[in-house]
Short mmCIF file of C-alpha atoms and ligand atoms in Angstrom, two decimals:
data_model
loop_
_atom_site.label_atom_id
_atom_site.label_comp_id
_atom_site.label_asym_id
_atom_site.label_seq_id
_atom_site.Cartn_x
_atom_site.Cartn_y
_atom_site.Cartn_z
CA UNK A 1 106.75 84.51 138.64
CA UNK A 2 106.39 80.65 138.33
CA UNK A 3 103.78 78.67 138.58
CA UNK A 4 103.29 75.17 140.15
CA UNK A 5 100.52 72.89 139.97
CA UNK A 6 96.93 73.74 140.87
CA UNK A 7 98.28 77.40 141.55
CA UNK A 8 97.94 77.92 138.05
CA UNK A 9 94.67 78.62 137.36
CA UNK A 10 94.45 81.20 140.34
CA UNK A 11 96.95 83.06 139.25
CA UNK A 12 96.83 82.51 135.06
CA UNK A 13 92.91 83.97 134.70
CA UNK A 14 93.39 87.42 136.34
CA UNK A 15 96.56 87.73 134.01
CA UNK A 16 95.01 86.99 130.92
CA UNK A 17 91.98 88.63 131.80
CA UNK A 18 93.65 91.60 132.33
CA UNK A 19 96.07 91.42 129.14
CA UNK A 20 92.47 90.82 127.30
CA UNK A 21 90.84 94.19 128.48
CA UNK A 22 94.56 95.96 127.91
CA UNK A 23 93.84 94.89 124.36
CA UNK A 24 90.34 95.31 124.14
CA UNK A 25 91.40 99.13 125.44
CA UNK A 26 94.10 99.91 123.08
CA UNK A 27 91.77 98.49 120.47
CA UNK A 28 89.20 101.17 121.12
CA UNK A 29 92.05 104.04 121.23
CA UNK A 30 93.47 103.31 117.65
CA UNK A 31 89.74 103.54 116.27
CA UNK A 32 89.65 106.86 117.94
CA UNK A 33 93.60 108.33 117.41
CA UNK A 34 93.21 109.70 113.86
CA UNK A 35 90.64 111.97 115.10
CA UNK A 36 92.10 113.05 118.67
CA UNK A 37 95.31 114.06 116.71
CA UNK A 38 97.64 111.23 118.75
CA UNK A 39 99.61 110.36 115.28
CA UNK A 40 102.45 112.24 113.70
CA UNK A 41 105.18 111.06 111.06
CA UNK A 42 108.55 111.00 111.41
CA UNK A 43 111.13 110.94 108.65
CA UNK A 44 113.89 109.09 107.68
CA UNK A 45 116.37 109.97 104.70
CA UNK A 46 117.21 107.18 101.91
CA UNK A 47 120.69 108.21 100.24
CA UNK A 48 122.34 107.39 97.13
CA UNK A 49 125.41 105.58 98.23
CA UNK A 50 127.89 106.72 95.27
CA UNK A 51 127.06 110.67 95.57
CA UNK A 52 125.96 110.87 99.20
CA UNK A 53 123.20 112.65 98.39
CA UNK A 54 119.27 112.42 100.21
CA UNK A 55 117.20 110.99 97.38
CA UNK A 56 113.73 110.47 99.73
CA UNK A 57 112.44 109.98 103.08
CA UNK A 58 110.46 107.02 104.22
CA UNK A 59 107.42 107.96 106.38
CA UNK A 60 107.26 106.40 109.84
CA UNK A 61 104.33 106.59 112.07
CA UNK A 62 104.29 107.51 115.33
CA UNK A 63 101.49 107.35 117.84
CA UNK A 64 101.69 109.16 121.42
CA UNK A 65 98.76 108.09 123.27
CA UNK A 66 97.75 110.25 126.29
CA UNK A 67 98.28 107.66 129.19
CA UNK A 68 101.10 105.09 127.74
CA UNK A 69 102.90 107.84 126.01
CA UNK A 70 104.35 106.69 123.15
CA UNK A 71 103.16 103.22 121.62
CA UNK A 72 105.66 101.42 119.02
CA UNK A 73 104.20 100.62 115.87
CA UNK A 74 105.35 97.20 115.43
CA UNK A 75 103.07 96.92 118.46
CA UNK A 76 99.82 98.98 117.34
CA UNK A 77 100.28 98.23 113.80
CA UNK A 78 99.63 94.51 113.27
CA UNK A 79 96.39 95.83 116.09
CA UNK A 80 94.97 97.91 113.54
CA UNK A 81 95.58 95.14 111.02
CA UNK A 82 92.99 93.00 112.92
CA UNK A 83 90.46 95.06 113.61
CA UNK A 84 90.39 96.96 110.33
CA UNK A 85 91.40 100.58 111.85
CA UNK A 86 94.55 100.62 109.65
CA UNK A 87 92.47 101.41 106.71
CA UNK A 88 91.75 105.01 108.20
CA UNK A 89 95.10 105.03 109.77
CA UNK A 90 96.37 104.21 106.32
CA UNK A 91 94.92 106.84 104.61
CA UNK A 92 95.39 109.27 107.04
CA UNK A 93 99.20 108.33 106.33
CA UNK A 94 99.34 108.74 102.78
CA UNK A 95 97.17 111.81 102.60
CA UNK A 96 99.80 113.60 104.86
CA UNK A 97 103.00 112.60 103.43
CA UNK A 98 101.45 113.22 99.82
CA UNK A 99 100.83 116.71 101.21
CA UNK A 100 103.88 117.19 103.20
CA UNK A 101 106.23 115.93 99.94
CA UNK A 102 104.36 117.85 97.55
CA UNK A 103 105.46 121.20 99.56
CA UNK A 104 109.36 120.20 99.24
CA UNK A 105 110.81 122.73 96.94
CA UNK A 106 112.87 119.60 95.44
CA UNK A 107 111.36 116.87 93.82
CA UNK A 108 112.28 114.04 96.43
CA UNK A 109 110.77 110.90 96.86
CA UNK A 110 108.15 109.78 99.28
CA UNK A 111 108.20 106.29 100.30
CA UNK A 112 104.90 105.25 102.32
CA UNK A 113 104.32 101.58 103.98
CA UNK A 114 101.60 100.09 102.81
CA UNK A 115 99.85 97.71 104.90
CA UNK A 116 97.95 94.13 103.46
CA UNK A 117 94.62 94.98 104.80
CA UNK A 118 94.84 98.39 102.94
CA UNK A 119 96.43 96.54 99.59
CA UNK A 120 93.70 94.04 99.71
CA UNK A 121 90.61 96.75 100.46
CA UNK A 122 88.50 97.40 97.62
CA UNK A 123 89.31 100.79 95.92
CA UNK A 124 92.79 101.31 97.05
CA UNK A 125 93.82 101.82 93.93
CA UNK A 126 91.31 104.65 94.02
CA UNK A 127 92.41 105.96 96.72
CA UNK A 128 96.31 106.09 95.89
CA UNK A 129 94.82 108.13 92.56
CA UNK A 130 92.67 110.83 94.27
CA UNK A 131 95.12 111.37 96.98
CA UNK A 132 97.59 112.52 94.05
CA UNK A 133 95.21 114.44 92.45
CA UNK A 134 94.09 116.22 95.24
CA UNK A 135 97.90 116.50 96.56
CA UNK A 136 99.29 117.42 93.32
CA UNK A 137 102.24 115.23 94.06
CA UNK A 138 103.67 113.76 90.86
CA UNK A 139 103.25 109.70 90.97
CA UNK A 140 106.59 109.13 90.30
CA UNK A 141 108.02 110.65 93.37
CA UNK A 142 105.43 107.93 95.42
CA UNK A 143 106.73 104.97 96.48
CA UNK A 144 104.36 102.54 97.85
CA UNK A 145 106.36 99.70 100.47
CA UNK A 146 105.19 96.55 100.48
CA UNK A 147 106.48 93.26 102.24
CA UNK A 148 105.73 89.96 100.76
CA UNK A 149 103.14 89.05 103.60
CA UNK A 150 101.37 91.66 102.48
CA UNK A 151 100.71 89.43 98.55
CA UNK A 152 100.17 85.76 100.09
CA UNK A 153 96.64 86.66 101.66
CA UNK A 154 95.18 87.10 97.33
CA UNK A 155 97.67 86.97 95.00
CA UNK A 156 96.03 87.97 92.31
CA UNK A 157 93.91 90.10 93.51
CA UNK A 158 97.20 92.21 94.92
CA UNK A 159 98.72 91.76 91.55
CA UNK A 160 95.56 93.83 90.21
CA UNK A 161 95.97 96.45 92.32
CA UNK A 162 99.74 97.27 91.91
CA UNK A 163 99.65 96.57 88.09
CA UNK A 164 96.85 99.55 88.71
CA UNK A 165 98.81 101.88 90.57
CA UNK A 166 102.26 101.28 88.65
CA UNK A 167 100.30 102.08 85.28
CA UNK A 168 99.83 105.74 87.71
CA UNK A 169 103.84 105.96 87.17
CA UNK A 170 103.90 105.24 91.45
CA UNK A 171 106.73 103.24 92.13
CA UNK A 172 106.88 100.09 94.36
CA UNK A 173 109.18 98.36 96.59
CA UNK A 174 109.58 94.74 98.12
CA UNK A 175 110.06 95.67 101.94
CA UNK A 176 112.09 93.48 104.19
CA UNK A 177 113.51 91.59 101.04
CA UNK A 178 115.02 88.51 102.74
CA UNK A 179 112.70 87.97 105.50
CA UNK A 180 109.62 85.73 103.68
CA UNK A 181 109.42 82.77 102.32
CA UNK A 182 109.12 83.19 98.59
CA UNK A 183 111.49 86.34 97.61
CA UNK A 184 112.95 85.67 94.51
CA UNK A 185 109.08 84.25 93.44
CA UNK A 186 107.87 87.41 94.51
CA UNK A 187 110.04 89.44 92.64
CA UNK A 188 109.50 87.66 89.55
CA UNK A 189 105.38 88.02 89.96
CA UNK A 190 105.09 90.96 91.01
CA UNK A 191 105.88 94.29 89.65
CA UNK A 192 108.44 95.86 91.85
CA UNK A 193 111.14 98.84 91.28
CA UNK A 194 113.23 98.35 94.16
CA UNK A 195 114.40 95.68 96.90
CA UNK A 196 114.84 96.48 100.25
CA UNK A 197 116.72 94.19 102.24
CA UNK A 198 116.07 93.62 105.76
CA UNK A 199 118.40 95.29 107.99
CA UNK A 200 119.06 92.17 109.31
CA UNK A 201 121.32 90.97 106.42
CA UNK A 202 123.69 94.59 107.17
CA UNK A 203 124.43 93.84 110.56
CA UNK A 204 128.47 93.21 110.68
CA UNK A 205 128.79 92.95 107.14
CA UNK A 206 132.03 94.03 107.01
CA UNK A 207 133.32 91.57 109.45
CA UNK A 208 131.16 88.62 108.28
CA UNK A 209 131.76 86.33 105.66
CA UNK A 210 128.42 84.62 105.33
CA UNK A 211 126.73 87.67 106.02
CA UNK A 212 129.03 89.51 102.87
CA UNK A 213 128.18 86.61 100.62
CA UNK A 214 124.31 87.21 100.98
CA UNK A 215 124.95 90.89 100.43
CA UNK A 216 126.54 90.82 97.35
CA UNK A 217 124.31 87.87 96.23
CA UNK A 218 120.94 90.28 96.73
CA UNK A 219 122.68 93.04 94.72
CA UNK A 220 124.02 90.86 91.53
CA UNK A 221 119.85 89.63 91.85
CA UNK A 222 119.34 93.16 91.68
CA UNK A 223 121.80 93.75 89.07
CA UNK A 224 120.37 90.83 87.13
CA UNK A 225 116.48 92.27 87.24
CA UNK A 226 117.64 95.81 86.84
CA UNK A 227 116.19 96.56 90.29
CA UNK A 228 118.04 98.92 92.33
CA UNK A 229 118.42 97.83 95.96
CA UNK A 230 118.57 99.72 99.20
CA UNK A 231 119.92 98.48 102.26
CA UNK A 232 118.30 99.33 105.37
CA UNK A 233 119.22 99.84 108.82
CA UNK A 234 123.17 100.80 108.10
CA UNK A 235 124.29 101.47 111.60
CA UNK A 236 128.33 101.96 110.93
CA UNK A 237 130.53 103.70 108.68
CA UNK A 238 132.38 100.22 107.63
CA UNK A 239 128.77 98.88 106.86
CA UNK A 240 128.13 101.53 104.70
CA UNK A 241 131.97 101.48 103.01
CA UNK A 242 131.07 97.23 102.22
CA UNK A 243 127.65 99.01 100.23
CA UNK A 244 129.97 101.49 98.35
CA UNK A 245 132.47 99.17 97.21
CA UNK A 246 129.93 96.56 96.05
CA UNK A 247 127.74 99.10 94.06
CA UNK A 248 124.57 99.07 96.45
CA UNK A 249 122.29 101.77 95.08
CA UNK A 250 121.02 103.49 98.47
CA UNK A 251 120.85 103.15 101.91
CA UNK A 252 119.03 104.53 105.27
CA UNK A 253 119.88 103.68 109.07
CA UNK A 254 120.99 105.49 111.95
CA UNK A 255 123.96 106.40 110.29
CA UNK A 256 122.89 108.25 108.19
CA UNK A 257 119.88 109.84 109.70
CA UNK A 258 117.06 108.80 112.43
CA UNK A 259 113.47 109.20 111.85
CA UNK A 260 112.91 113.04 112.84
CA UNK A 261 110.19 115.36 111.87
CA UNK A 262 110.61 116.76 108.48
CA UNK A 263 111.85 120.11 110.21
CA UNK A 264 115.21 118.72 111.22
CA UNK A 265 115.58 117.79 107.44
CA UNK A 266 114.71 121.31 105.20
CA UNK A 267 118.15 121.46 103.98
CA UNK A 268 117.38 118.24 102.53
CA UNK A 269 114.19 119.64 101.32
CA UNK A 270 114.79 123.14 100.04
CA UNK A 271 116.83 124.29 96.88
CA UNK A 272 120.15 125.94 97.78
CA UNK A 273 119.83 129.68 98.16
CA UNK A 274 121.42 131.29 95.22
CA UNK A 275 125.13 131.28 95.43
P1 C2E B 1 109.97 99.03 108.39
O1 C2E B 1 109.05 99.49 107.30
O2 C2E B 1 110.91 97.95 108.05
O3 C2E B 1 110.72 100.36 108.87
C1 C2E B 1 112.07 100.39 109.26
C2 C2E B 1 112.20 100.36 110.77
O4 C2E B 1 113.59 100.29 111.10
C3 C2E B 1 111.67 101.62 111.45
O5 C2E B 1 111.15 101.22 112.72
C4 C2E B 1 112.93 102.45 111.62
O6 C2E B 1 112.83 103.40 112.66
C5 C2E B 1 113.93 101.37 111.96
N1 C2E B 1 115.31 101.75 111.64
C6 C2E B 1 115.74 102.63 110.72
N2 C2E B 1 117.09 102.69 110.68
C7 C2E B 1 117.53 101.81 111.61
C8 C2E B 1 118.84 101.40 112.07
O7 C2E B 1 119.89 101.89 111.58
N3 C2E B 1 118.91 100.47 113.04
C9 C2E B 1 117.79 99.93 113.59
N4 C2E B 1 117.94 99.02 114.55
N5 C2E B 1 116.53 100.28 113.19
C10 C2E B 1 116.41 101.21 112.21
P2 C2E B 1 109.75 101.78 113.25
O8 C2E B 1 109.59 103.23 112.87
O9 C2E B 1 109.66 101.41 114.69
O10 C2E B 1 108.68 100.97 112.41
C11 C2E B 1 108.56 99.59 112.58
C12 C2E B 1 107.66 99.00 111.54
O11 C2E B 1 106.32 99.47 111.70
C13 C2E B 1 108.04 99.37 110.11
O12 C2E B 1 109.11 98.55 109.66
C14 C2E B 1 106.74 99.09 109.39
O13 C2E B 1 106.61 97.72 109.13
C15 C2E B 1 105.71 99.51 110.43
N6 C2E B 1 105.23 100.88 110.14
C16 C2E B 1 105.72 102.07 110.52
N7 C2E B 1 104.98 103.09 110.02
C17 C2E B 1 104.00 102.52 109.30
C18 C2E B 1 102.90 103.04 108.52
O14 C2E B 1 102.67 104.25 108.35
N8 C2E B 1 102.07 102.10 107.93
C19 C2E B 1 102.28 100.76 108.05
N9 C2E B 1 101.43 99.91 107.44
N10 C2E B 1 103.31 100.25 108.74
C20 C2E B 1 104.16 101.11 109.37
CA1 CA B 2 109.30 100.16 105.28
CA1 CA B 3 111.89 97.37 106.12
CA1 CA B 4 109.74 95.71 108.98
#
């Protein structure tokens, strides 16, 4: 609806008034949705693009709250960010997938996002240790992803903490490589096994020409670090033919699988039944 003139403020408070107790409410339900069982985590294969093969899963939460059904978590994530309930959302997170992976009859990986406010919290480094103790999930099939937002808030002190859990053997990868400010800084600063470029930088890149010549720039700065790099959000079959012929390491997207509950995936996750 448009507004004219002194109409304005008649109409504008009620709106934001209202949009302040919808957050106020939604607030309240992500302190309580751990506990009342509203989260679950979906998972989404990562495949080595030479061999075709399902090398991990990244976790992906989902949250299905009782009245608005199911809430996206680009929405009730950066939430939880600002009022601190990602920290028990967080570790609720990790502590499942830890558990879930460590079931897998084959060794996969387990990649987990990893949110600032958790990376900056005192004793996350702790945490990330206990959980594979108590798990029994060998560090190095852990990844921990992290997006360069996540290091500007204290550098150093987020240097710290991964220099703490990579001496664990946990591996760690730059999430939505492309999409800050300060990449290639980043990558030199911090201590990262893996870039992850934004699926943004895939779309149509077998049809693009400016689009192709970032590509294949990302993976010679890969090639040049010795960091493999997996491209995310690989939709087509012709995106995913432009990865194999430049030598991209792995891949997810729709194309190769949507986020599902680990069920759909147990041939991924169980040995072959002897022959
Ligand atoms: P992200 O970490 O970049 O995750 C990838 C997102 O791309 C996921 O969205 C995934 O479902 C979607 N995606 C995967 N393949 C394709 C594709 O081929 N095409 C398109 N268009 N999209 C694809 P999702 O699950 O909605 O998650 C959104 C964001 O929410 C994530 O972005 C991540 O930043 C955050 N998030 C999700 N789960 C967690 C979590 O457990 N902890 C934290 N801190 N953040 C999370
Ligand atoms: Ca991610
Ligand atoms: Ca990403
Ligand atoms: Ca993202």
């Amino acid at each position: 609806a448009k507004n004219h003139g002194r109409g304005v403020h008649r109409f504008f408070e009620p709106v934001l008034a209202a949009q302040i107790r919808d957050r106020r409410s939604l607030e309240h339900d992500l302190r309580h949705a751990v506990e009342r069982g509203e989260f679950r985590i979906v998972y989404q294969p990562q495949m080595a693009v030479d061999s075709g093969t399902v090398v991990g899963f990244e976790a992906l939460l989902r949250w299905q709250h009782p009245e608005r059904g199911a809430v996206p978590p680009d929405l009730f994530i950066p939430i939880s960010e600002e009022t601190g309930s990602i920290l028990g959302i967080g570790e609720w997170v990790l502590r499942e997938t830890c558990r879930e992976a460590a079931s897998w009859e084959k060794p996969l990986r387990i990649a987990v996002n990893v949110s600032a406010v958790q990376l900056h919290a005192p004793g996350f480094a702790e945490l990330v240790h206990e959980v594979l103790v108590v798990t029994d999930l060998s560090p190095a099939r852990l990844e921990l992803e992290i997006t360069e937002t996540a290091l500007v808030r204290d550098p150093v002190r987020a240097l710290a903490t991964l220099r703490r859990i990579k001496a664990m053997g946990v591996r760690i990868a730059m999430d939505d490589f492309g999409t800050g400010y300060s990449s290639l800084s980043n990558l030199r600063a911090f201590p990262f096994d893996k870039i992850k470029i934004d699926r943004s930088f895939i779309r149509a890149v077998d049809v693009n020409r400016e689009t192709a010549a970032i590509m294949r720039a990302v993976l010679g700065l890969g090639r040049g670090l010795g960091l493999p790099v997996l491209a995310e959000g690989v939709e087509t079959s012709a995106e995913l033919a432009f990865l194999g012929a430049e030598n991209c390491h792995e891949a997810q997207g729709y194309l190769l699988g949507r986020p599902g509950p680990i069920a759909h995936f147990v041939e991924h996750t169980r040995e072959a039944q002897g022959a």
